[in-house]
Each structure stands twice: as structure tokens, then as C-alpha cells.
Coordinates of C-alpha atoms in Angstrom, one line a residue:
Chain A
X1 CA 17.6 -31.9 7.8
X2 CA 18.0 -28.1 7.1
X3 CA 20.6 -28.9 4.3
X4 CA 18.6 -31.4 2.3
X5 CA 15.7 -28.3 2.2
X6 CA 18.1 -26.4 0.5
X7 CA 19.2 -28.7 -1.9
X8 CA 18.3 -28.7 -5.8
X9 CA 16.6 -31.6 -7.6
X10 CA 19.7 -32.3 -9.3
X11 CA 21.8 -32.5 -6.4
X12 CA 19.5 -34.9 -4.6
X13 CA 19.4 -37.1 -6.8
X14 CA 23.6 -37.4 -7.0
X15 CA 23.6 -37.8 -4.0
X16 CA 20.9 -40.7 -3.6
X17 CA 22.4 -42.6 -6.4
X18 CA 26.3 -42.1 -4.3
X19 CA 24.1 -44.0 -1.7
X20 CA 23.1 -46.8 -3.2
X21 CA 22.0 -49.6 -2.5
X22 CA 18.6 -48.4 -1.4
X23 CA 16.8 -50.7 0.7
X24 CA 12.8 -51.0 -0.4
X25 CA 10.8 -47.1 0.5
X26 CA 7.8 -47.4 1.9
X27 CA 5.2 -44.2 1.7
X28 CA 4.0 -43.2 5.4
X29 CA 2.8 -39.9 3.9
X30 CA 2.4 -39.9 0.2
X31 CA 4.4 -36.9 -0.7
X32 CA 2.3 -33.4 -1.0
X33 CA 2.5 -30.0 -1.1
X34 CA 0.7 -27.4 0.9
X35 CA 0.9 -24.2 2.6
X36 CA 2.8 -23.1 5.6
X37 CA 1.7 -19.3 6.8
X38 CA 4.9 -17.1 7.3
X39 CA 4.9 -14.9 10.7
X40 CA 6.7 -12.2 11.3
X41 CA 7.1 -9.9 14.7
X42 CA 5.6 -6.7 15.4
X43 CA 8.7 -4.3 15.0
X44 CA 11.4 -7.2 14.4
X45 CA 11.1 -8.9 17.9
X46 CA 7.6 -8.2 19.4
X47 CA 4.3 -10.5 19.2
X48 CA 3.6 -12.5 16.1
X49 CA 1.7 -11.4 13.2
X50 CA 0.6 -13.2 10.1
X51 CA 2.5 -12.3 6.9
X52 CA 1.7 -14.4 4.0
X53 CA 2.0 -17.9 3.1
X54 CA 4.6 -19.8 1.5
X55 CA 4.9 -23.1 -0.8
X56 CA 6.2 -26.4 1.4
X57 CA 6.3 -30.0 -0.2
X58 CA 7.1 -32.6 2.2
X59 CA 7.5 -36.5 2.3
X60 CA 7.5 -39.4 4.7
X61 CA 8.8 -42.5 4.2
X62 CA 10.0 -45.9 6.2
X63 CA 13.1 -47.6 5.0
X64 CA 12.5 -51.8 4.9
X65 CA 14.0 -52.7 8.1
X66 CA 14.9 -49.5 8.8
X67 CA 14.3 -45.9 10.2
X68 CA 11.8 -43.6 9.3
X69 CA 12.8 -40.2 6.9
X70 CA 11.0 -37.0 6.8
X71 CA 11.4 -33.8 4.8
X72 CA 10.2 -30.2 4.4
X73 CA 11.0 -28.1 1.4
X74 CA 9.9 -24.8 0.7
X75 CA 8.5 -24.9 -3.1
X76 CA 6.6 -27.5 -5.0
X77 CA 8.6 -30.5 -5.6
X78 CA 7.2 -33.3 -4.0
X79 CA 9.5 -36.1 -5.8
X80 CA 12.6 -34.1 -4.3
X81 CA 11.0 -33.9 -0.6
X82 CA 10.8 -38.2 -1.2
X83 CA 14.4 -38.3 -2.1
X84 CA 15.0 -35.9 0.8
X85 CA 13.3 -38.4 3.0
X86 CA 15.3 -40.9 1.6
X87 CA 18.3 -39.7 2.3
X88 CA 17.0 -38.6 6.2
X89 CA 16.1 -42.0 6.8
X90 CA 19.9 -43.3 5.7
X91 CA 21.3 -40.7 7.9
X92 CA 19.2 -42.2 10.9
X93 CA 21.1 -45.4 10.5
X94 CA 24.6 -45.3 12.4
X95 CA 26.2 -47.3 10.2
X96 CA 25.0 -45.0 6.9
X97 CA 25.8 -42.0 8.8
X98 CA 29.4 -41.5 7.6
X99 CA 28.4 -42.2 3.7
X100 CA 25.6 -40.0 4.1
X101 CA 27.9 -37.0 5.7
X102 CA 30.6 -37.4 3.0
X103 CA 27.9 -37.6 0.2
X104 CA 27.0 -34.0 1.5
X105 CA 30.2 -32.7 1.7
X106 CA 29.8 -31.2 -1.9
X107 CA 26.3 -29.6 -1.2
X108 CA 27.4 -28.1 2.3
X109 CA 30.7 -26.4 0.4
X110 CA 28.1 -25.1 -2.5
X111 CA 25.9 -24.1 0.2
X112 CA 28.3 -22.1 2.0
X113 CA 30.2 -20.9 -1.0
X114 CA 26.7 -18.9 -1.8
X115 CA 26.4 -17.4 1.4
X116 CA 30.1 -16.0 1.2
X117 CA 29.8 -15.1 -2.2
X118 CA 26.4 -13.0 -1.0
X119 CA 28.8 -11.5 1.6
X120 CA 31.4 -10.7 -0.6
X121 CA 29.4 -9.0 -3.0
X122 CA 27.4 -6.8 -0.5
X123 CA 30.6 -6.1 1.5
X124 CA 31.7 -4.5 -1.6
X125 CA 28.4 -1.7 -1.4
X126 CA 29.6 -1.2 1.9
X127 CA 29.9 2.7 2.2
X128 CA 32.9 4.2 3.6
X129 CA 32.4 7.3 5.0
X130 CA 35.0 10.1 5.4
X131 CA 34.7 13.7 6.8
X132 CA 36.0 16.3 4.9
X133 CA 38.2 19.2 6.3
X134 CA 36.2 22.3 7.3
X135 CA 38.3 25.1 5.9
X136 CA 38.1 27.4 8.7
X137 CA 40.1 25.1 11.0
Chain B
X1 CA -41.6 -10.0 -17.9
X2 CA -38.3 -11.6 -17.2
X3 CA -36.4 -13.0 -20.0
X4 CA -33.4 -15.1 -19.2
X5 CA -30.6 -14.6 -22.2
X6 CA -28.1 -17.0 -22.8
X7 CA -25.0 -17.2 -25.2
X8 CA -21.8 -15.8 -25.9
X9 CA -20.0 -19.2 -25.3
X10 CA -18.3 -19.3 -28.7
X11 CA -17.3 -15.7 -28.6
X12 CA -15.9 -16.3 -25.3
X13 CA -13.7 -19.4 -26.4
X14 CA -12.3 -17.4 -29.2
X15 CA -11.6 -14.7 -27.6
X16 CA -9.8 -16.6 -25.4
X17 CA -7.8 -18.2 -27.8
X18 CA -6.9 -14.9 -29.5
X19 CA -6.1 -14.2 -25.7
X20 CA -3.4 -16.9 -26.6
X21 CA -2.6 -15.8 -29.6
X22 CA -1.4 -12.4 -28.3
X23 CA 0.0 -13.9 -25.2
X24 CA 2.4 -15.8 -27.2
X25 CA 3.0 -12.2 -30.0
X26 CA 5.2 -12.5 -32.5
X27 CA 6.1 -16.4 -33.5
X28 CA 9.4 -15.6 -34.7
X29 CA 10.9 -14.3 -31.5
X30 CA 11.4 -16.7 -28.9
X31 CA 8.9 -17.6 -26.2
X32 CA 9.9 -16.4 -23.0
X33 CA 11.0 -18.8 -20.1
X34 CA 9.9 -18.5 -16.5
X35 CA 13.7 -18.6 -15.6
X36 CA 14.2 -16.1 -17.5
X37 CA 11.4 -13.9 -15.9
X38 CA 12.2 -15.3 -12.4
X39 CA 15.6 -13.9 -12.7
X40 CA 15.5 -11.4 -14.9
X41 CA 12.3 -9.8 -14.0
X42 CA 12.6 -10.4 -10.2
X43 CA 11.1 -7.5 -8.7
X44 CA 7.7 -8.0 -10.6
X45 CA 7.8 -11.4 -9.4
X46 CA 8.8 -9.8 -5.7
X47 CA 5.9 -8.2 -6.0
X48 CA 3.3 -10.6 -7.1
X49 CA 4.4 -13.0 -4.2
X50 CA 4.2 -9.7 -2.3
X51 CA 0.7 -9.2 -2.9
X52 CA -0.6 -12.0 -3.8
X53 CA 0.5 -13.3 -0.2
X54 CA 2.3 -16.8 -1.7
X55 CA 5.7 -16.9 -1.6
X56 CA 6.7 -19.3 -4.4
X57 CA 8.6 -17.6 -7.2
X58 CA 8.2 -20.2 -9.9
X59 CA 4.9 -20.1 -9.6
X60 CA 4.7 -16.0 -10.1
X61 CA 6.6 -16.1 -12.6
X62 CA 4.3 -18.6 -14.1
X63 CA 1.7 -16.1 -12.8
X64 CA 3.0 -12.9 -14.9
X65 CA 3.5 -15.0 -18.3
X66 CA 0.4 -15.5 -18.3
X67 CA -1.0 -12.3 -17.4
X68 CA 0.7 -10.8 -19.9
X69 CA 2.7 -8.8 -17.4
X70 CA -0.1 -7.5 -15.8
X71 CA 0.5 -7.5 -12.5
X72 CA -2.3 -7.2 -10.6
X73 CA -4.0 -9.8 -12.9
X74 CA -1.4 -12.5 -11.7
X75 CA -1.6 -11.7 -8.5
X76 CA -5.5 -12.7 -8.9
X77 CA -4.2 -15.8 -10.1
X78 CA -1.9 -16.6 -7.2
X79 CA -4.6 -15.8 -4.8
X80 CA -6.7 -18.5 -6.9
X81 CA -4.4 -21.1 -6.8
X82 CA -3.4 -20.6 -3.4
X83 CA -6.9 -21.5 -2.5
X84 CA -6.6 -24.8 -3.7
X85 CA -3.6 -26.2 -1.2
X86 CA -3.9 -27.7 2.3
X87 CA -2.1 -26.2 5.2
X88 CA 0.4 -27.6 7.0
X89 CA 0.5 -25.0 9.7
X90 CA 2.7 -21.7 10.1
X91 CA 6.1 -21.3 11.0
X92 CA 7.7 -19.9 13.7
X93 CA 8.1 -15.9 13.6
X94 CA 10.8 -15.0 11.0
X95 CA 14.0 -13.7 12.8
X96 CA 14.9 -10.6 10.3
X97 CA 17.9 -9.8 13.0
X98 CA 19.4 -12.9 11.7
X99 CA 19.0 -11.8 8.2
X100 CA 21.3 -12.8 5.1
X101 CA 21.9 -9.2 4.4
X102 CA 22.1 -8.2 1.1
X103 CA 20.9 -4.4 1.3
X104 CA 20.9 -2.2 4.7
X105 CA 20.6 1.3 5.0
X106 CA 19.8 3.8 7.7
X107 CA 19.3 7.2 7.3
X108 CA 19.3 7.7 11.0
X109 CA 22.9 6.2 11.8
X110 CA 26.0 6.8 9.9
X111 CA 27.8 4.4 11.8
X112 CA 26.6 1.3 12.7
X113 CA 27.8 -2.0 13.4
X114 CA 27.6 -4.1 9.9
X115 CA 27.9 -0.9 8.4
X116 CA 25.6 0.7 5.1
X117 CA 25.7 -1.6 2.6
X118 CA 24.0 -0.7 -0.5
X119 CA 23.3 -3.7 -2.2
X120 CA 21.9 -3.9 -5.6
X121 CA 19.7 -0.5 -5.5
X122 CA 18.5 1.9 -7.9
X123 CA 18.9 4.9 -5.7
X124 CA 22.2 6.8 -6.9
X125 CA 21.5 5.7 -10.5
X126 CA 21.3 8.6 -13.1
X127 CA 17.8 7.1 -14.2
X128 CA 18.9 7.5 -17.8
X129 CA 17.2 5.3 -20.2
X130 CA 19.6 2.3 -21.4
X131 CA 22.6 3.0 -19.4
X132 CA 24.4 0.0 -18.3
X133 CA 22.0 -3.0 -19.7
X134 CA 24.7 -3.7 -21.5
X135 CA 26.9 -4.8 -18.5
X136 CA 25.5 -7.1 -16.1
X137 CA 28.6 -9.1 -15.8
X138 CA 30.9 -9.3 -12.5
X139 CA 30.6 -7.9 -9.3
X140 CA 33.4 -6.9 -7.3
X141 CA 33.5 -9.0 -4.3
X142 CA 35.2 -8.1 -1.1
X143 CA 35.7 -11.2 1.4
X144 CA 33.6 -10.3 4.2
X145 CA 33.3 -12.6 7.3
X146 CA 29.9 -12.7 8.8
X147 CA 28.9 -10.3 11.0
X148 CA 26.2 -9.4 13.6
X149 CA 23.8 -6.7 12.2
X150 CA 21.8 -6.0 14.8
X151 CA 18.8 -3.7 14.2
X152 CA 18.7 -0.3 14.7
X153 CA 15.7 0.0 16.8
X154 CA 17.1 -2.9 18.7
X155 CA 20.2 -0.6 19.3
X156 CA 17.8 2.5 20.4
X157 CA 15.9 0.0 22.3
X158 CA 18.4 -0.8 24.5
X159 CA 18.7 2.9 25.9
X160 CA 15.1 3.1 26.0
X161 CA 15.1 5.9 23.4
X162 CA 12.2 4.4 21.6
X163 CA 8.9 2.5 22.6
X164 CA 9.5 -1.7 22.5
X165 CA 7.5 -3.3 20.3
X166 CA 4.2 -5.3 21.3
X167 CA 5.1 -8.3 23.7
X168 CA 4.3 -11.6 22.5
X169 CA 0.9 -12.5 24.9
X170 CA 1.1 -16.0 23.7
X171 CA -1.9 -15.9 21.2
X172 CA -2.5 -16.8 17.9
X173 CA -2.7 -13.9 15.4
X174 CA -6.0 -13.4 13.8
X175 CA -5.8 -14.7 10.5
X176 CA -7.8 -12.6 8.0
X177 CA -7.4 -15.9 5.4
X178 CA -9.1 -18.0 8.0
X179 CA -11.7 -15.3 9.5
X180 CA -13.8 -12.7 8.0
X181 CA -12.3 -9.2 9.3
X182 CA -14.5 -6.8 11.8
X183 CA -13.5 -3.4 12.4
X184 CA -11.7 -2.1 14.6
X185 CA -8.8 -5.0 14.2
X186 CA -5.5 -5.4 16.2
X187 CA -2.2 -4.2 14.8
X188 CA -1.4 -7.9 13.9
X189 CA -4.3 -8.0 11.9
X190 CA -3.0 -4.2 10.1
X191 CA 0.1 -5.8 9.3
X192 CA -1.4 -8.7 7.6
X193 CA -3.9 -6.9 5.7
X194 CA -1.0 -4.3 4.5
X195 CA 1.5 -6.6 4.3
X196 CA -0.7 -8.2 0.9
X197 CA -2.2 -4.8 0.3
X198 CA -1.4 -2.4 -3.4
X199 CA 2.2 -0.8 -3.3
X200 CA 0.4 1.8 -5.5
X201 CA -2.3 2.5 -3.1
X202 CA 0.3 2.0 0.1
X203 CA 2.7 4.4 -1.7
X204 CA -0.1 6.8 -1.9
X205 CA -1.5 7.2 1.7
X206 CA 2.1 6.7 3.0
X207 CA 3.7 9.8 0.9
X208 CA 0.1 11.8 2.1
X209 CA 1.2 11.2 5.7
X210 CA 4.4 13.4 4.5
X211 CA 2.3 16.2 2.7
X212 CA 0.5 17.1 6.2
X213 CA -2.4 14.9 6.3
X214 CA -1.4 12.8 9.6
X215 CA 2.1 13.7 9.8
X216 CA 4.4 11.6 11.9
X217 CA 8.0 12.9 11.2
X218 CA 9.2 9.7 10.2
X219 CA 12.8 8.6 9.8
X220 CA 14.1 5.3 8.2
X221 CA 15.5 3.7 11.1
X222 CA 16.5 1.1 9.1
X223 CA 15.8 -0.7 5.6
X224 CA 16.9 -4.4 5.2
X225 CA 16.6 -6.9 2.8
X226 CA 18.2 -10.3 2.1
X227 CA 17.6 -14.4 3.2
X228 CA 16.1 -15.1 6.3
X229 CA 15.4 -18.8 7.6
X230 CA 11.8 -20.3 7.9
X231 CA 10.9 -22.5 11.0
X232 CA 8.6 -24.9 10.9
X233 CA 7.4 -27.0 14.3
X234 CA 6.0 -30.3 12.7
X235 CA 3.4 -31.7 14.6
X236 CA 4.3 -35.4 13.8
X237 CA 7.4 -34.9 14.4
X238 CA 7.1 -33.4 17.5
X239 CA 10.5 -30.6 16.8
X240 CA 11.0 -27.9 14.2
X241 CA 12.1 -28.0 11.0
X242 CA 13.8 -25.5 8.6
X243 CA 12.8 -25.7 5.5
X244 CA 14.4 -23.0 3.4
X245 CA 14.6 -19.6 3.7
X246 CA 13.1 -16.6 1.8
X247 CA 13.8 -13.5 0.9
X248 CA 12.4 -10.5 2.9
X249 CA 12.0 -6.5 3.0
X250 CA 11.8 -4.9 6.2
X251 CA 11.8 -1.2 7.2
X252 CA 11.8 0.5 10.4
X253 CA 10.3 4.0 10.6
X254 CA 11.5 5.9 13.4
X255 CA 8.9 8.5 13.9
X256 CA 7.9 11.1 16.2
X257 CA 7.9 10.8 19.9
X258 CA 5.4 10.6 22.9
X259 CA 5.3 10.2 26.7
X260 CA 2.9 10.3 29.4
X261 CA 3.0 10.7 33.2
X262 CA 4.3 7.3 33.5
X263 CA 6.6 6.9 30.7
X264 CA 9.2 9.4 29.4
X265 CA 9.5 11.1 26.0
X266 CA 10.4 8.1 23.4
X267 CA 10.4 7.5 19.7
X268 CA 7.6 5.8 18.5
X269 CA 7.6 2.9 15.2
X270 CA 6.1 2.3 12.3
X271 CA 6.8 -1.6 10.7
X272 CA 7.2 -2.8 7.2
X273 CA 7.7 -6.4 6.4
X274 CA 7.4 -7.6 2.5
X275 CA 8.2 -10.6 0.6
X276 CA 10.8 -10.0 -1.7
X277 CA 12.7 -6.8 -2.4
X278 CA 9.8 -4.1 -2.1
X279 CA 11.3 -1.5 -0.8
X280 CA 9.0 0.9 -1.6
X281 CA 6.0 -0.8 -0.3
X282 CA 8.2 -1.8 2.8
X283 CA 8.3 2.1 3.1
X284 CA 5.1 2.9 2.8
X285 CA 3.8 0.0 5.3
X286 CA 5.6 1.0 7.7
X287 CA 4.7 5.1 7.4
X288 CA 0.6 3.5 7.2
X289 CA 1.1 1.6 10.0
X290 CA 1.8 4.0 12.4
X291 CA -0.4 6.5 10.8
X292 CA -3.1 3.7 12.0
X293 CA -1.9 4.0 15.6
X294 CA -2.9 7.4 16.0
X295 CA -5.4 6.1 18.8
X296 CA -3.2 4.3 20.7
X297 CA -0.7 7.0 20.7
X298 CA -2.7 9.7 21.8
X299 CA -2.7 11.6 18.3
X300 CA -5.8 13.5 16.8
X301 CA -7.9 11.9 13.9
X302 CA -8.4 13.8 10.9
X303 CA -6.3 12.0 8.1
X304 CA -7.3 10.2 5.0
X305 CA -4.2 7.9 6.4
X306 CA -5.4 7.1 9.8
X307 CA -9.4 5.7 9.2
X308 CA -8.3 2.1 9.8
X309 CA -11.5 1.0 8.0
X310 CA -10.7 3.0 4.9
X311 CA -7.2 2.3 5.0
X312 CA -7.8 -1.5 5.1
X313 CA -10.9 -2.3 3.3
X314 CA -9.2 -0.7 0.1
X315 CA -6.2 -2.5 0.6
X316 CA -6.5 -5.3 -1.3
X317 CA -6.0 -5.0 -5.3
X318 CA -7.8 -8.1 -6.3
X319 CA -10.8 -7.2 -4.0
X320 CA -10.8 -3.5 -5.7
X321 CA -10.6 -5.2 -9.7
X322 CA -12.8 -7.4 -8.4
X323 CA -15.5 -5.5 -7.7
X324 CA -14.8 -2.5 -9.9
X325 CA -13.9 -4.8 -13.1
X326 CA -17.3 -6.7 -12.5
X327 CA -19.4 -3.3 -14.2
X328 CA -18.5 -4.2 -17.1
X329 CA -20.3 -7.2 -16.9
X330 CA -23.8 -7.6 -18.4
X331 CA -26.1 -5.6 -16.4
X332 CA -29.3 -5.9 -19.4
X333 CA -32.0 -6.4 -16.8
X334 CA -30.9 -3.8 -14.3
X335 CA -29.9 -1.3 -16.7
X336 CA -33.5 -2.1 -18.1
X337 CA -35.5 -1.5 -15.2
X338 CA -33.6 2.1 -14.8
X339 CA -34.1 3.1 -18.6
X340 CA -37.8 2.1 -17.4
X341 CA -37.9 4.6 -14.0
X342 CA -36.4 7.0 -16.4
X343 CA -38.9 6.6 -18.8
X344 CA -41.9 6.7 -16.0
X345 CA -40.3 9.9 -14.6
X346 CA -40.5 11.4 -17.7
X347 CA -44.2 10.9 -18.7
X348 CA -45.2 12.0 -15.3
X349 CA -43.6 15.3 -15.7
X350 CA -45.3 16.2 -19.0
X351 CA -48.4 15.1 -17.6
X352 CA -47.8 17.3 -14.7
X353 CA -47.0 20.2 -17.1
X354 CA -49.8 19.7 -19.2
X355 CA -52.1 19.2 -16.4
X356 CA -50.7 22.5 -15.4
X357 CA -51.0 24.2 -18.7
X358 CA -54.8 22.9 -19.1
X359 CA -55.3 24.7 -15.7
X360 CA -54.3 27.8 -16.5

């Protein structure tokens, strides 16, 4: 889940602990952290090149009796990508789904409140340009 | 005779803790955090991810502490530790035209849709010393909804003005971290290699393209920078995953055209692409990369700028300290077997001359 990746350590963990009870977590993967190599296009949209790598952490984990959870993160923090996991593997149950959704509902709106705020502030560099009268005219 | 030496162990241990000792400078002022230098010494850590080809800000922050703030130093220690991490794979390629935008400029367009917005830039400043440190507090805002930015070569594309980039052929990039690199390499191959290559050396050969020596009448077609989403397709999973994005440079030099028989008159592109906001060495990427392509574009060779091997082999700034740093390294035996030759030389030119004076 694309959200949970973008989520701090802090806000994880609120949001596990608004979850809880927790059935029993079983490892599939232990959690680690490795490499993923960024590409980029040629010119913005042609073939693929190599550009450098980045950071990931990422987890696996079963629930007891229930679905399996899975997270990517970019940056090292494996014990997040498990709670990440966690909280993947609630949302896979139907009946969790609605707790898990409104236990995001804070994260989305901080989320989306950063990428306005982004917008806001670069709207405000936003050059206007005018044309000056020519005096001969 | 050979005659191995050995010691220097404790001298090297305390000079590494008087290393420490200056790292850490004056005890009464505090210690710096890596917040601190993430956020307020971002473009040095820009540029160490940059170059040291690991995107992971923490960790070059980390990376300049401990250098000392020397840069190139902690980008030899990024490059280390990278070495020490499996690989999950690589992501999808980025999509910069569905950039965050915090900074896009074209000196090619005045009006274009999105607009020129500055962003936080030094151009326009008065570059005098100290003025507004002090402030640093508010931004004005101005509610913007979002907004398509497409990119400029994408909007000259689409009349065919300029040449379309490479098509994807379905092939894995070479990966000069995987492979070692033989010359001549492909333009993917360029990109990577300049992509993690000096800004100082890039800066350099790109501003020497502009002074005559492989001029390509560039433009800036377009310079953005701001958050672009990663892409991940995880095997186990069997779909893709997103796990964050990062924050990228890219430039788009529009530069001079060509045509053939077949094809009619066009611009032609040079591409940057940087971790972080480089702008500079976005710049400069981009006027080197298409000072590479002379070949391919039917130009003649005679730049510093455009010998690919030259260009690329010199690239790479922990290479470079790498091999220029290691002279100061004891060199006792070999120096000893010259001071020897010199010696030999010597005594057979006074015997010569002697031999010569006894003659006459």
C-alpha cells in the first residue's frame, strides 16, 4: 500500500496500536533492507537507463489465521516496513477493512495536506509576465 | 635485498582518534545533528546522494558528519556502504512528467502550460554575504490546484520540431555497477556513468562545450525539479509497488538542429537527470551528453568534450581520489629502486667522461 510507504515511524505505530487487538505475526521474510536501482528515460519518455540506486526496507508477514501483509519503504527502517506489513495484512481482511481505512484517515489528510502546501508555495514563484508598452505606438 | 617494513599501527590509531577529536571541534558548542544537516545543509547532501549514486538522505547526512564536510570523502563512504546491501531489483523508469513540481523553468518558452515557477532558487539573489539568514520563516502560499505540466520537449515533440528520444527496445540497460565498462558504451550506459559523475568536472567540460570546443548551441528547454514516485514490480508478489518517491533534477537541453535526406531539419537533445536539487550538474549533464553524441549526429570530432572514453573514465570522483590520493602512500621500495637507476646513470656518465678525458 502506497500510503503506508509514505508513512513515518511514528504514525505507524498510532495507527497499529488504533488497531488493536493484533492477532499473533508470523515472519515469512524477516524484515531487510536492500537496494532497488532507480531508472530513468532517455530524454523523459524514451528507453530506460540506469540512474542510481535507492535505500528500500521491506517486510513480510502472515497474520494467525489470517492473510498475508507486505511492505516496501524507501529508507532503512526495517521495524516500520513490519508494522507496514501489519497493517497490509488487516486491510486484507474484509471485516478489518473499514477500521483500517478510518485509522488512515489522518495520515491520507497529512499526506495530502503536504502536497497542497508544496503547490501552494511554488504557485507563489509562479512568474507573471507582462509586456510593456513600446513608446512608439 | 628485499626488506619487508612493518609498523605505524599506533600512529595510525591516534591519528585517528585525533581525527575524532577534530571531527567533534570545540566541546563547548553543540554537536551537530544529522536533521539538522539533512535539512539545513540539503544541497550537500543532494549532492552526495547525487554522486555517490544512493539515494538515502539520512544516511548522507550521516556521510558528511563524518567527513568533516568533505564531500567527495562522503561520497567514498556512501559508495562503501552501498556495497554492502542486497538488491531487490530496479524500479520501473521514473515518470519526471508526473513530477511534484517544486521548481520549472524554461528559457525557451515564456508561456507554458503550468507556467515558470521559480521555486526556492538562488538565481535573482544579490549574492551578498549574510543577507536574509536571518529570515527563513513563512512562505507565501498561493492555493494552486494541481495541474498538468507537461514537458517542453514533449510539447515540441508533438509538432515534430525536435528529434524523439531513444525508443524503449525492450532491453535491460547495461549496468556499469554490475558489469565492467568497455568503450565505446551506449547512451544508457553515458547517462549512468554521468549521472554519478563530479559536478566540478561535469561543470567544467559542459561550460567548454560553450567556449567553442564542441559547440552545440544549446537552450534550456526546460529545468525541473521536485517529488517523483518510485515503482517497484515485486517479484513475489507478482504486481508493482510504490514505495515512496524521491526527489529529482532534470534538464532538457534543446540544442542545435540536424536533418538528412530522410528526415527534416529538427532540434536535437541533450538529457540531465540528478538526484536531488543539482541543478548545476543537471545542466552540465545534459550539455555533455549531447556533446557525446557527436557521432551519431553526424558532427566532427575535435573536442576535449566529445572523446567518450575521456569524458567517462574521468567521471567518477572516488575513482580519480582513489587513485591520485594513493601517491601519497608509501612507495620506500619503488622510490628506492629509482634513487638506485639514478645513481647507476650517474656513475656511468663520469665513467664515460673520464674514459673520454683519459683518451684524449
Amino acid at each position: 500500500m502506497a500510503v503506508l510507504a509514505r508513512a513515518g515511524k511514528g504514525e505507524l505505530d498510532a495507527i497499529l496500536d488504533q488497531l488493536a487487538p493484533i492477532p499473533a505475526v508470523q515472519d515469512l521474510r524477516a524484515p531487510e533492507i536492500g537496494l532497488v536501482m532507480l531508472r530513468g528515460r532517455i530524454g523523459g519518455d524514451g528507453a530506460a537507463f540506469n540512474l542510481g540506486e535507492a535505500t528500500v526496507s521491506r517486510a513480510a508477514i502472515r497474520l494467525e489465521g489470517g492473510a498475508p501483509g507486505f511492505s516496501y519503504r524507501l529508507g532503512r527502517s526495517p521495524a516500520s516496513a513490519r508494522v507496514a506489513a501489519v497493517i497490509d495484512a488487516l486491510w486484507q481482511d474484509e471485516a478489518r477493512r473499514a477500521a483500517v481505512e478510518a485509522a488512515l484517515v489522518p495520515l491520507r489528510a497529512r499526506l495530502a495536506e503536504g502536497a497542497a502546501t508544496v503547490r501552494a508555495e511554488t504557485a507563489a514563484t509562479k512568474v507573471d509576465f507582462f509586456t510593456l508598452v513600446r513608446g512608439e505606438d | 635485498m628485499y626488506v619487508a617494513a612493518k609498523g605505524g599501527e599506533k600512529a595510525i590509531r591516534n591519528a585517528h582518534r585525533l581525527l575524532a577529536k577534530r571531527r567533534r571541534g570545540n566541546r563547548n558548542l553543540p554537536d551537530i545533528g544529522l536533521a539538522q544537516i539533512a535539512e539545513q545543509l540539503a544541497l550537500a547532501v543532494d549532492r552526495v546522494m547525487a554522486e555517490g549514486s544512493l539515494y538515502d538522505a539520512e544516511l548522507a547526512a550521516l556521510a558528511v558528519k563524518q567527513a568533516r564536510g568533505d564531500l567527495i570523502e562522503a561520497i567514498f563512504l556512501i559508495r562503501a556502504f552501498r556495497t554492502t546491501l542486497p538488491r531487490f531489483g530496479a524500479s520501473t523508469p521514473v515518470d519526471t512528467g508526473a513530477m511534484l513540481v517544486r521548481r520549472r523553468v524554461s528559457a525557451t518558452f515564456k508561456d507554458l502550460p503550468g507556467g515558470q515557477l521559480l521555486g526556492p532558487t538562488f538565481d535573482y539573489t544579490h549574492r551578498l554575504l549574510g543577507a536574509g539568514l536571518g529570515e527563513g520563516g513563512e512562505a507565501e502560499m498561493m492555493p494552486a490546484e494541481p495541474e498538468a505540466m507537461p514537458r517542453v520537449t514533449d510539447l515540441l515533440g508533438a509538432d515534430g520540431l525536435i528529434e524523439p528520444a531513444p525508443a524503449e527496445e525492450g532491453e535491460e540497460p547495461f549496468d556499469i555497477t554490475r558489469a565492467p565498462v568497455a568503450f565505446p558504451v551506449d547512451r544508457a550506459t553515458r547517462l549512468q556513468m554521468l549521472a554519478r559523475g563530479d559536478e566540478g568536472y561535469l561543470l567544467a567540460l559542459g561550460y567548454s562545450t560553450q567556449r567553442g570546443f564542441g559547440r552545440t548551441h544549446p537552450f534550456v528547454g526546460e529545468i525541473r525539479f521536485g517529488d517523483v514516485e518510485v515503482s517497484f514490480f515485486a517479484e513475489e508478489l507478482g504486481f508493482e509497488v510504490s514505495p515512496g518517491t524521491v526527489q529529482l533534477t532534470e534538464c532538457q537541453m534543446v540544442t542545435q538542429f540536424t536533418g538528412s535526406a530522410s528526415t527534416p531539419p529538427q532540434f536535437t537533445r541533450g538529457y540531465g537527470l540528478v538526484f536531488g536539487q543539482c541543478e548545476r550538474k543537471a545542466m552540465s549533464m545534459a550539455l555533455v551528453e549531447r556533446a557525446l553524441r557527436w557521432a551519431e549526429l553526424g558532427e566532427e570530432k575535435g573536442a576535449p568534450a566529445q572523446d567518450e572514453e575521456f569524458v567517462l573514465a574521468h567521471s567518477d570522483n572516488v575513482q580519480a581520489t582513489g587513485f591520485v590520493e594513493h601517491l601519497k602512500l608509501p612507495h620506500y621500495v619503488d622510490f628506492q629502486a629509482e634513487l638506485d637507476l639514478v645513481r647507476r646513470m650517474r656513475a656511468e656518465r663520469e665513467a664515460a667522461a673520464s674514459l673520454k678525458e683519459a683518451a684524449e
